[in-house]
PDB file of C-alpha atoms in Angstrom:
ATOM      1  CA  UNK A   1      53.630  90.689 -27.384  1.00 32.00           C
ATOM      2  CA  UNK A   2      53.243  93.251 -24.676  1.00 41.00           C
ATOM      3  CA  UNK A   3      49.422  94.051 -24.320  1.00 51.00           C
ATOM      4  CA  UNK A   4      48.618  97.812 -24.363  1.00 57.00           C
ATOM      5  CA  UNK A   5      51.543  98.859 -22.171  1.00 84.00           C
ATOM      6  CA  UNK A   6      49.823  97.085 -19.094  1.00 96.00           C
ATOM      7  CA  UNK A   7      51.271  93.486 -19.272  1.00 97.00           C
ATOM      8  CA  UNK A   8      54.682  92.054 -20.250  1.00 97.00           C
ATOM      9  CA  UNK A   9      55.405  88.520 -21.019  1.00 97.00           C
ATOM     10  CA  UNK A  10      58.076  86.412 -19.368  1.00 97.00           C
ATOM     11  CA  UNK A  11      60.019  86.177 -22.668  1.00 96.00           C
ATOM     12  CA  UNK A  12      59.999  89.971 -22.911  1.00 96.00           C
ATOM     13  CA  UNK A  13      61.172  90.322 -19.350  1.00 97.00           C
ATOM     14  CA  UNK A  14      63.841  87.738 -19.879  1.00 96.00           C
ATOM     15  CA  UNK A  15      65.258  89.691 -22.928  1.00 95.00           C
ATOM     16  CA  UNK A  16      65.206  92.827 -20.943  1.00 94.00           C
ATOM     17  CA  UNK A  17      67.233  91.251 -18.077  1.00 96.00           C
ATOM     18  CA  UNK A  18      69.543  89.150 -20.221  1.00 93.00           C
ATOM     19  CA  UNK A  19      70.305  92.260 -22.245  1.00 91.00           C
ATOM     20  CA  UNK A  20      71.245  94.281 -19.259  1.00 87.00           C
ATOM     21  CA  UNK A  21      68.543  96.841 -20.022  1.00 82.00           C
ATOM     22  CA  UNK A  22      67.389  99.194 -17.124  1.00 94.00           C
ATOM     23  CA  UNK A  23      64.433  97.823 -15.380  1.00 97.00           C
ATOM     24  CA  UNK A  24      63.112  97.635 -11.852  1.00 98.00           C
ATOM     25  CA  UNK A  25      61.521  94.368 -10.846  1.00 98.00           C
ATOM     26  CA  UNK A  26      59.249  94.024  -7.852  1.00 98.00           C
ATOM     27  CA  UNK A  27      58.061  90.841  -6.175  1.00 98.00           C
ATOM     28  CA  UNK A  28      54.651  91.551  -4.771  1.00 98.00           C
ATOM     29  CA  UNK A  29      53.704  88.010  -3.378  1.00 98.00           C
ATOM     30  CA  UNK A  30      50.469  88.144  -1.542  1.00 98.00           C
ATOM     31  CA  UNK A  31      47.480  85.847  -0.936  1.00 95.00           C
ATOM     32  CA  UNK A  32      44.358  86.366   0.989  1.00 90.00           C
ATOM     33  CA  UNK A  33      45.306  83.586   3.465  1.00 91.00           C
ATOM     34  CA  UNK A  34      48.995  84.161   3.433  1.00 94.00           C
ATOM     35  CA  UNK A  35      49.561  87.925   3.075  1.00 96.00           C
ATOM     36  CA  UNK A  36      53.202  87.996   3.931  1.00 97.00           C
ATOM     37  CA  UNK A  37      55.213  86.569   1.023  1.00 98.00           C
ATOM     38  CA  UNK A  38      58.608  87.610   2.184  1.00 98.00           C
ATOM     39  CA  UNK A  39      59.856  84.128   3.084  1.00 98.00           C
ATOM     40  CA  UNK A  40      58.794  82.703  -0.345  1.00 98.00           C
ATOM     41  CA  UNK A  41      60.673  85.589  -1.938  1.00 98.00           C
ATOM     42  CA  UNK A  42      63.810  84.935  -0.008  1.00 98.00           C
ATOM     43  CA  UNK A  43      63.576  81.132  -1.194  1.00 98.00           C
ATOM     44  CA  UNK A  44      63.624  82.237  -4.770  1.00 98.00           C
ATOM     45  CA  UNK A  45      62.815  85.184  -6.929  1.00 98.00           C
ATOM     46  CA  UNK A  46      63.455  86.749 -10.411  1.00 98.00           C
ATOM     47  CA  UNK A  47      67.062  87.948 -10.407  1.00 97.00           C
ATOM     48  CA  UNK A  48      67.335  91.469  -9.012  1.00 97.00           C
ATOM     49  CA  UNK A  49      63.766  91.565  -7.914  1.00 98.00           C
ATOM     50  CA  UNK A  50      62.921  93.519  -4.679  1.00 98.00           C
ATOM     51  CA  UNK A  51      60.231  92.401  -2.295  1.00 98.00           C
ATOM     52  CA  UNK A  52      57.305  94.742  -1.801  1.00 98.00           C
ATOM     53  CA  UNK A  53      54.740  94.171   1.079  1.00 98.00           C
ATOM     54  CA  UNK A  54      51.237  94.680  -0.127  1.00 98.00           C
ATOM     55  CA  UNK A  55      49.973  94.947   3.447  1.00 98.00           C
ATOM     56  CA  UNK A  56      52.769  97.307   4.718  1.00 97.00           C
ATOM     57  CA  UNK A  57      53.769  99.263   1.706  1.00 98.00           C
ATOM     58  CA  UNK A  58      50.835  99.388  -0.698  1.00 98.00           C
ATOM     59  CA  UNK A  59      48.328  99.960   1.972  1.00 98.00           C
ATOM     60  CA  UNK A  60      47.837 102.523   4.810  1.00 98.00           C
ATOM     61  CA  UNK A  61      46.270 100.834   7.736  1.00 97.00           C
ATOM     62  CA  UNK A  62      46.265 104.190   9.689  1.00 97.00           C
ATOM     63  CA  UNK A  63      43.218 105.193   7.624  1.00 97.00           C
ATOM     64  CA  UNK A  64      39.928 104.130   8.988  1.00 96.00           C
ATOM     65  CA  UNK A  65      36.528 103.635   7.498  1.00 95.00           C
ATOM     66  CA  UNK A  66      37.877 102.798   3.957  1.00 96.00           C
ATOM     67  CA  UNK A  67      37.975  99.078   4.003  1.00 97.00           C
ATOM     68  CA  UNK A  68      40.584  96.458   4.766  1.00 97.00           C
ATOM     69  CA  UNK A  69      43.276  97.828   2.444  1.00 98.00           C
ATOM     70  CA  UNK A  70      43.169 101.663   2.288  1.00 98.00           C
ATOM     71  CA  UNK A  71      45.256 103.314  -0.256  1.00 98.00           C
ATOM     72  CA  UNK A  72      48.606 104.835   0.831  1.00 98.00           C
ATOM     73  CA  UNK A  73      49.587 108.327   0.306  1.00 98.00           C
ATOM     74  CA  UNK A  74      51.657 109.563  -2.724  1.00 98.00           C
ATOM     75  CA  UNK A  75      54.618 110.567  -0.475  1.00 98.00           C
ATOM     76  CA  UNK A  76      54.772 107.140   1.177  1.00 98.00           C
ATOM     77  CA  UNK A  77      54.602 105.531  -2.240  1.00 98.00           C
ATOM     78  CA  UNK A  78      57.402 107.655  -3.441  1.00 98.00           C
ATOM     79  CA  UNK A  79      59.596 106.978  -0.370  1.00 98.00           C
ATOM     80  CA  UNK A  80      59.057 103.250  -0.731  1.00 98.00           C
ATOM     81  CA  UNK A  81      59.415 103.147  -4.605  1.00 98.00           C
ATOM     82  CA  UNK A  82      62.899 104.928  -4.174  1.00 98.00           C
ATOM     83  CA  UNK A  83      63.907 102.268  -1.731  1.00 98.00           C
ATOM     84  CA  UNK A  84      62.858  99.655  -4.275  1.00 98.00           C
ATOM     85  CA  UNK A  85      65.038 101.350  -6.844  1.00 98.00           C
ATOM     86  CA  UNK A  86      62.417 102.618  -9.028  1.00 98.00           C
ATOM     87  CA  UNK A  87      63.677 105.367 -11.366  1.00 98.00           C
ATOM     88  CA  UNK A  88      62.166 107.978 -13.644  1.00 97.00           C
ATOM     89  CA  UNK A  89      62.396 106.895 -17.236  1.00 95.00           C
ATOM     90  CA  UNK A  90      63.006 103.307 -16.284  1.00 97.00           C
ATOM     91  CA  UNK A  91      60.310 100.630 -16.715  1.00 97.00           C
ATOM     92  CA  UNK A  92      59.091  98.718 -13.735  1.00 98.00           C
ATOM     93  CA  UNK A  93      57.882  95.249 -13.835  1.00 98.00           C
ATOM     94  CA  UNK A  94      55.733  93.827 -11.074  1.00 98.00           C
ATOM     95  CA  UNK A  95      54.990  90.113 -10.491  1.00 98.00           C
ATOM     96  CA  UNK A  96      53.256  87.733  -8.019  1.00 98.00           C
ATOM     97  CA  UNK A  97      52.531  84.065  -7.617  1.00 98.00           C
ATOM     98  CA  UNK A  98      48.701  84.116  -6.987  1.00 97.00           C
ATOM     99  CA  UNK A  99      46.136  85.130  -9.571  1.00 98.00           C
ATOM    100  CA  UNK A 100      47.860  88.501 -10.449  1.00 98.00           C
ATOM    101  CA  UNK A 101      46.435  89.984  -7.247  1.00 98.00           C
ATOM    102  CA  UNK A 102      49.625  91.398  -5.721  1.00 98.00           C
ATOM    103  CA  UNK A 103      51.136  92.582  -8.975  1.00 98.00           C
ATOM    104  CA  UNK A 104      47.846  94.281 -10.134  1.00 98.00           C
ATOM    105  CA  UNK A 105      47.628  96.181  -6.816  1.00 98.00           C
ATOM    106  CA  UNK A 106      51.115  97.400  -7.267  1.00 98.00           C
ATOM    107  CA  UNK A 107      50.423  98.336 -10.844  1.00 98.00           C
ATOM    108  CA  UNK A 108      47.314 100.218  -9.685  1.00 98.00           C
ATOM    109  CA  UNK A 109      48.888 102.161  -6.765  1.00 98.00           C
ATOM    110  CA  UNK A 110      52.105 103.096  -8.653  1.00 98.00           C
ATOM    111  CA  UNK A 111      50.112 104.293 -11.737  1.00 98.00           C
ATOM    112  CA  UNK A 112      47.591 106.105  -9.772  1.00 98.00           C
ATOM    113  CA  UNK A 113      50.492 107.821  -7.922  1.00 98.00           C
ATOM    114  CA  UNK A 114      51.723 109.193 -11.289  1.00 98.00           C
ATOM    115  CA  UNK A 115      54.565 106.552 -11.992  1.00 97.00           C
ATOM    116  CA  UNK A 116      54.684 105.684 -15.611  1.00 95.00           C
ATOM    117  CA  UNK A 117      55.543 102.549 -17.572  1.00 96.00           C
ATOM    118  CA  UNK A 118      54.537  99.899 -14.848  1.00 98.00           C
ATOM    119  CA  UNK A 119      53.962  96.472 -16.350  1.00 98.00           C
ATOM    120  CA  UNK A 120      52.348  93.357 -14.766  1.00 98.00           C
ATOM    121  CA  UNK A 121      54.115  90.152 -15.586  1.00 98.00           C
ATOM    122  CA  UNK A 122      51.632  87.986 -17.468  1.00 98.00           C
ATOM    123  CA  UNK A 123      51.475  84.606 -15.737  1.00 98.00           C
ATOM    124  CA  UNK A 124      53.478  85.746 -12.713  1.00 98.00           C
ATOM    125  CA  UNK A 125      56.363  83.852 -11.291  1.00 98.00           C
ATOM    126  CA  UNK A 126      55.135  80.503 -12.798  1.00 98.00           C
ATOM    127  CA  UNK A 127      55.379  81.936 -16.277  1.00 98.00           C
ATOM    128  CA  UNK A 128      58.936  83.246 -15.626  1.00 98.00           C
ATOM    129  CA  UNK A 129      60.233  79.628 -14.560  1.00 98.00           C
ATOM    130  CA  UNK A 130      58.340  78.195 -17.478  1.00 97.00           C
ATOM    131  CA  UNK A 131      60.119  80.455 -19.928  1.00 97.00           C
ATOM    132  CA  UNK A 132      63.548  79.153 -18.554  1.00 96.00           C
ATOM    133  CA  UNK A 133      63.939  82.145 -16.249  1.00 97.00           C
ATOM    134  CA  UNK A 134      66.306  81.355 -13.181  1.00 97.00           C
ATOM    135  CA  UNK A 135      65.684  82.208  -9.635  1.00 98.00           C
ATOM    136  CA  UNK A 136      67.978  83.651  -7.051  1.00 98.00           C
ATOM    137  CA  UNK A 137      67.602  83.397  -3.300  1.00 98.00           C
ATOM    138  CA  UNK A 138      68.157  85.926  -0.503  1.00 98.00           C
ATOM    139  CA  UNK A 139      67.553  89.620  -0.345  1.00 98.00           C
ATOM    140  CA  UNK A 140      68.202  92.389  -2.979  1.00 98.00           C
ATOM    141  CA  UNK A 141      69.163  95.879  -1.922  1.00 96.00           C
ATOM    142  CA  UNK A 142      69.100  98.091  -4.989  1.00 97.00           C
ATOM    143  CA  UNK A 143      70.610 101.524  -5.431  1.00 97.00           C
ATOM    144  CA  UNK A 144      68.136 104.092  -4.350  1.00 97.00           C
ATOM    145  CA  UNK A 145      65.775 105.349  -7.010  1.00 98.00           C
ATOM    146  CA  UNK A 146      64.847 108.908  -8.013  1.00 98.00           C
ATOM    147  CA  UNK A 147      61.152 108.480  -9.040  1.00 98.00           C
ATOM    148  CA  UNK A 148      58.836 111.413  -8.462  1.00 97.00           C
ATOM    149  CA  UNK A 149      55.187 110.901  -7.515  1.00 98.00           C
ATOM    150  CA  UNK A 150      52.769 113.425  -8.992  1.00 97.00           C
ATOM    151  CA  UNK A 151      49.631 112.577  -6.962  1.00 98.00           C
ATOM    152  CA  UNK A 152      49.542 112.735  -3.108  1.00 98.00           C
ATOM    153  CA  UNK A 153      45.810 111.575  -2.858  1.00 98.00           C
ATOM    154  CA  UNK A 154      45.526 108.326  -4.654  1.00 98.00           C
ATOM    155  CA  UNK A 155      41.771 108.525  -4.249  1.00 97.00           C
ATOM    156  CA  UNK A 156      41.898 111.321  -6.691  1.00 97.00           C
ATOM    157  CA  UNK A 157      45.109 110.288  -8.579  1.00 98.00           C
ATOM    158  CA  UNK A 158      45.973 109.509 -12.221  1.00 97.00           C
ATOM    159  CA  UNK A 159      43.432 106.547 -12.255  1.00 98.00           C
ATOM    160  CA  UNK A 160      39.645 106.927 -11.814  1.00 98.00           C
ATOM    161  CA  UNK A 161      38.122 105.835  -8.491  1.00 98.00           C
ATOM    162  CA  UNK A 162      34.774 105.655  -6.854  1.00 98.00           C
ATOM    163  CA  UNK A 163      33.794 106.561  -3.198  1.00 98.00           C
ATOM    164  CA  UNK A 164      31.019 104.673  -1.363  1.00 98.00           C
ATOM    165  CA  UNK A 165      28.863 107.762  -1.917  1.00 97.00           C
ATOM    166  CA  UNK A 166      29.477 107.752  -5.619  1.00 98.00           C
ATOM    167  CA  UNK A 167      28.837 103.958  -5.809  1.00 98.00           C
ATOM    168  CA  UNK A 168      25.450 104.575  -4.038  1.00 97.00           C
ATOM    169  CA  UNK A 169      24.322 106.694  -6.938  1.00 95.00           C
ATOM    170  CA  UNK A 170      26.319 105.126  -9.641  1.00 97.00           C
ATOM    171  CA  UNK A 171      24.792 105.263 -13.192  1.00 96.00           C
ATOM    172  CA  UNK A 172      27.377 102.999 -14.865  1.00 98.00           C
ATOM    173  CA  UNK A 173      27.853  99.166 -14.726  1.00 98.00           C
ATOM    174  CA  UNK A 174      29.319  97.966 -11.352  1.00 98.00           C
ATOM    175  CA  UNK A 175      31.351  94.667 -11.470  1.00 98.00           C
ATOM    176  CA  UNK A 176      32.213  92.560  -8.481  1.00 98.00           C
ATOM    177  CA  UNK A 177      35.514  90.777  -8.919  1.00 98.00           C
ATOM    178  CA  UNK A 178      35.052  88.260  -6.096  1.00 98.00           C
ATOM    179  CA  UNK A 179      34.302  84.579  -6.436  1.00 98.00           C
ATOM    180  CA  UNK A 180      30.644  83.594  -7.284  1.00 98.00           C
ATOM    181  CA  UNK A 181      29.973  82.155  -3.725  1.00 98.00           C
ATOM    182  CA  UNK A 182      31.073  85.431  -2.140  1.00 98.00           C
ATOM    183  CA  UNK A 183      29.112  87.514  -4.666  1.00 98.00           C
ATOM    184  CA  UNK A 184      25.949  85.524  -3.995  1.00 98.00           C
ATOM    185  CA  UNK A 185      26.395  85.523  -0.281  1.00 98.00           C
ATOM    186  CA  UNK A 186      26.548  81.800   0.092  1.00 97.00           C
ATOM    187  CA  UNK A 187      30.090  82.077   1.503  1.00 96.00           C
ATOM    188  CA  UNK A 188      31.888  84.972   3.207  1.00 96.00           C
ATOM    189  CA  UNK A 189      35.273  84.089   4.854  1.00 94.00           C
ATOM    190  CA  UNK A 190      36.593  87.438   5.548  1.00 94.00           C
ATOM    191  CA  UNK A 191      33.947  90.300   5.855  1.00 96.00           C
ATOM    192  CA  UNK A 192      31.073  90.375   8.527  1.00 95.00           C
ATOM    193  CA  UNK A 193      28.218  90.666   6.015  1.00 97.00           C
ATOM    194  CA  UNK A 194      27.691  88.359   3.033  1.00 98.00           C
ATOM    195  CA  UNK A 195      26.260  89.441  -0.381  1.00 98.00           C
ATOM    196  CA  UNK A 196      27.041  92.036  -2.828  1.00 98.00           C
ATOM    197  CA  UNK A 197      26.219  95.718  -3.777  1.00 98.00           C
ATOM    198  CA  UNK A 198      22.763  95.792  -5.178  1.00 96.00           C
ATOM    199  CA  UNK A 199      22.761  95.985  -8.972  1.00 96.00           C
ATOM    200  CA  UNK A 200      26.339  94.763  -9.413  1.00 98.00           C
ATOM    201  CA  UNK A 201      27.340  91.946 -11.804  1.00 98.00           C
ATOM    202  CA  UNK A 202      29.707  89.257 -10.956  1.00 98.00           C
ATOM    203  CA  UNK A 203      33.019  89.265 -12.831  1.00 98.00           C
ATOM    204  CA  UNK A 204      35.492  87.036 -11.019  1.00 98.00           C
ATOM    205  CA  UNK A 205      39.084  88.289 -11.425  1.00 98.00           C
ATOM    206  CA  UNK A 206      40.250  84.581 -11.760  1.00 98.00           C
ATOM    207  CA  UNK A 207      37.990  84.186 -14.806  1.00 98.00           C
ATOM    208  CA  UNK A 208      40.146  86.505 -16.834  1.00 98.00           C
ATOM    209  CA  UNK A 209      43.002  83.923 -16.512  1.00 98.00           C
ATOM    210  CA  UNK A 210      43.736  80.535 -17.876  1.00 98.00           C
ATOM    211  CA  UNK A 211      44.526  77.496 -15.862  1.00 97.00           C
ATOM    212  CA  UNK A 212      48.293  78.563 -15.995  1.00 97.00           C
ATOM    213  CA  UNK A 213      47.618  81.996 -14.742  1.00 97.00           C
ATOM    214  CA  UNK A 214      48.233  83.967 -17.970  1.00 98.00           C
ATOM    215  CA  UNK A 215      45.556  86.164 -19.550  1.00 98.00           C
ATOM    216  CA  UNK A 216      42.824  84.557 -21.594  1.00 98.00           C
ATOM    217  CA  UNK A 217      43.011  85.337 -25.262  1.00 96.00           C
ATOM    218  CA  UNK A 218      41.679  88.596 -26.428  1.00 95.00           C
ATOM    219  CA  UNK A 219      38.499  87.172 -27.954  1.00 97.00           C
ATOM    220  CA  UNK A 220      37.638  85.353 -24.906  1.00 97.00           C
ATOM    221  CA  UNK A 221      38.054  88.420 -22.675  1.00 97.00           C
ATOM    222  CA  UNK A 222      35.907  90.430 -25.120  1.00 97.00           C
ATOM    223  CA  UNK A 223      33.006  87.861 -24.677  1.00 98.00           C
ATOM    224  CA  UNK A 224      33.598  87.623 -20.981  1.00 98.00           C
ATOM    225  CA  UNK A 225      32.884  91.332 -20.574  1.00 98.00           C
ATOM    226  CA  UNK A 226      30.210  91.482 -23.344  1.00 98.00           C
ATOM    227  CA  UNK A 227      28.338  88.752 -21.455  1.00 98.00           C
ATOM    228  CA  UNK A 228      28.274  91.191 -18.372  1.00 98.00           C
ATOM    229  CA  UNK A 229      27.177  94.126 -20.436  1.00 97.00           C
ATOM    230  CA  UNK A 230      30.407  96.094 -20.308  1.00 97.00           C
ATOM    231  CA  UNK A 231      29.930  99.356 -22.094  1.00 93.00           C
ATOM    232  CA  UNK A 232      30.211 103.061 -21.098  1.00 93.00           C
ATOM    233  CA  UNK A 233      31.079 103.746 -17.582  1.00 97.00           C
ATOM    234  CA  UNK A 234      32.336 100.774 -15.400  1.00 98.00           C
ATOM    235  CA  UNK A 235      33.295 100.588 -11.839  1.00 98.00           C
ATOM    236  CA  UNK A 236      35.009  97.537 -10.262  1.00 98.00           C
ATOM    237  CA  UNK A 237      35.120  96.359  -6.679  1.00 98.00           C
ATOM    238  CA  UNK A 238      36.016  93.211  -4.632  1.00 98.00           C
ATOM    239  CA  UNK A 239      36.563  92.441  -0.941  1.00 98.00           C
ATOM    240  CA  UNK A 240      39.141  95.190  -0.380  1.00 98.00           C
ATOM    241  CA  UNK A 241      40.229  96.708  -3.706  1.00 98.00           C
ATOM    242  CA  UNK A 242      43.031  94.189  -4.419  1.00 98.00           C
ATOM    243  CA  UNK A 243      41.775  91.582  -6.833  1.00 98.00           C
ATOM    244  CA  UNK A 244      39.418  94.211  -8.408  1.00 98.00           C
ATOM    245  CA  UNK A 245      42.764  95.732  -9.730  1.00 98.00           C
ATOM    246  CA  UNK A 246      43.236  92.691 -11.839  1.00 98.00           C
ATOM    247  CA  UNK A 247      39.867  93.329 -13.662  1.00 98.00           C
ATOM    248  CA  UNK A 248      40.694  97.027 -13.919  1.00 98.00           C
ATOM    249  CA  UNK A 249      44.017  96.285 -15.471  1.00 98.00           C
ATOM    250  CA  UNK A 250      42.548  93.895 -18.139  1.00 98.00           C
ATOM    251  CA  UNK A 251      39.763  96.357 -18.896  1.00 97.00           C
ATOM    252  CA  UNK A 252      42.363  99.059 -19.379  1.00 96.00           C
ATOM    253  CA  UNK A 253      44.322  96.751 -21.678  1.00 94.00           C
ATOM    254  CA  UNK A 254      41.208  96.533 -23.736  1.00 93.00           C
ATOM    255  CA  UNK A 255      40.815 100.373 -23.908  1.00 93.00           C
ATOM    256  CA  UNK A 256      38.100 100.673 -21.146  1.00 95.00           C
ATOM    257  CA  UNK A 257      39.070 103.121 -18.418  1.00 95.00           C
ATOM    258  CA  UNK A 258      37.313 101.479 -15.448  1.00 98.00           C
ATOM    259  CA  UNK A 259      37.118 103.006 -12.061  1.00 98.00           C
ATOM    260  CA  UNK A 260      38.267 101.173  -8.929  1.00 98.00           C
ATOM    261  CA  UNK A 261      36.125 101.326  -5.751  1.00 98.00           C
ATOM    262  CA  UNK A 262      39.221 101.088  -3.295  1.00 98.00           C
ATOM    263  CA  UNK A 263      37.093 100.472  -0.224  1.00 98.00           C
ATOM    264  CA  UNK A 264      35.111  97.800  -1.987  1.00 98.00           C
ATOM    265  CA  UNK A 265      32.789  95.215  -0.141  1.00 98.00           C
ATOM    266  CA  UNK A 266      34.733  95.659   3.206  1.00 98.00           C
ATOM    267  CA  UNK A 267      33.883  99.425   3.296  1.00 98.00           C
ATOM    268  CA  UNK A 268      30.449  99.052   1.927  1.00 98.00           C
ATOM    269  CA  UNK A 269      29.074  96.345   4.333  1.00 97.00           C
ATOM    270  CA  UNK A 270      30.576  98.283   7.269  1.00 97.00           C
ATOM    271  CA  UNK A 271      27.523 100.661   7.053  1.00 97.00           C
ATOM    272  CA  UNK A 272      24.275  98.773   7.861  1.00 95.00           C
ATOM    273  CA  UNK A 273      22.370 101.527   6.072  1.00 96.00           C
ATOM    274  CA  UNK A 274      23.894 100.630   2.616  1.00 97.00           C
ATOM    275  CA  UNK A 275      21.769  98.107   0.680  1.00 95.00           C
ATOM    276  CA  UNK A 276      22.921  94.618   0.468  1.00 97.00           C
ATOM    277  CA  UNK A 277      21.846  91.964  -2.189  1.00 97.00           C
ATOM    278  CA  UNK A 278      22.289  88.202  -2.344  1.00 98.00           C
ATOM    279  CA  UNK A 279      21.899  85.580  -4.946  1.00 96.00           C
ATOM    280  CA  UNK A 280      23.330  85.255  -8.438  1.00 86.00           C
TER     281      UNK A 280
END
């Protein structure tokens, strides 16, 4: 069953494609230690899927002071999405092969830009093949799409966001989606400062998934968020706004309109005047 219009199962996607129904499928393979998934895409992808580069097309590296993965502009998203074949009135399915990070980033960026009916493939590429879905190799060049983006500034788009200044005075609950050792400051492989934003609670994005990469059962997710005191206003961050999108998507699936802090820890820790906490 599709969950709250955010996720789609592999079986549902298979029925859509087997039935010839209109759908745009985007392959957003990305990992922290292997950000370019294009070669993996070429070796095998969901039939008809178009490769999307998280670093080049879902990020604007010309923006400074807003972390490692600054948000792109709406106009750049529109231009890219049309090249991917995304069309108005046609659903878009995004998938990845690593902890839903790439697909959640794509879901967040496209939705924040004002593109409707974007779904994350629950379980990613592994779920597709487990459901009997075949793979095709090589590149896919679709017919150009006609999608229209309604928000130029994604920091003030169709999904709620937080700035560093707003985080500093935030009265809601702040969740940190990084791994526990990064949250505690015991390990920091990427950013120059270890630790977390004072007052935040750890909610690792990988903990909302089962061992096979699909979402945990609804009751488990309710307990997971209840244990962290989720109620009222909620903001989510991670290292650079990517894996936090996974937690935001799951919260939205549960009816909680959580705000993303796009700059996340990479922006926060770049200013030595901002308070940093360590420990669990």
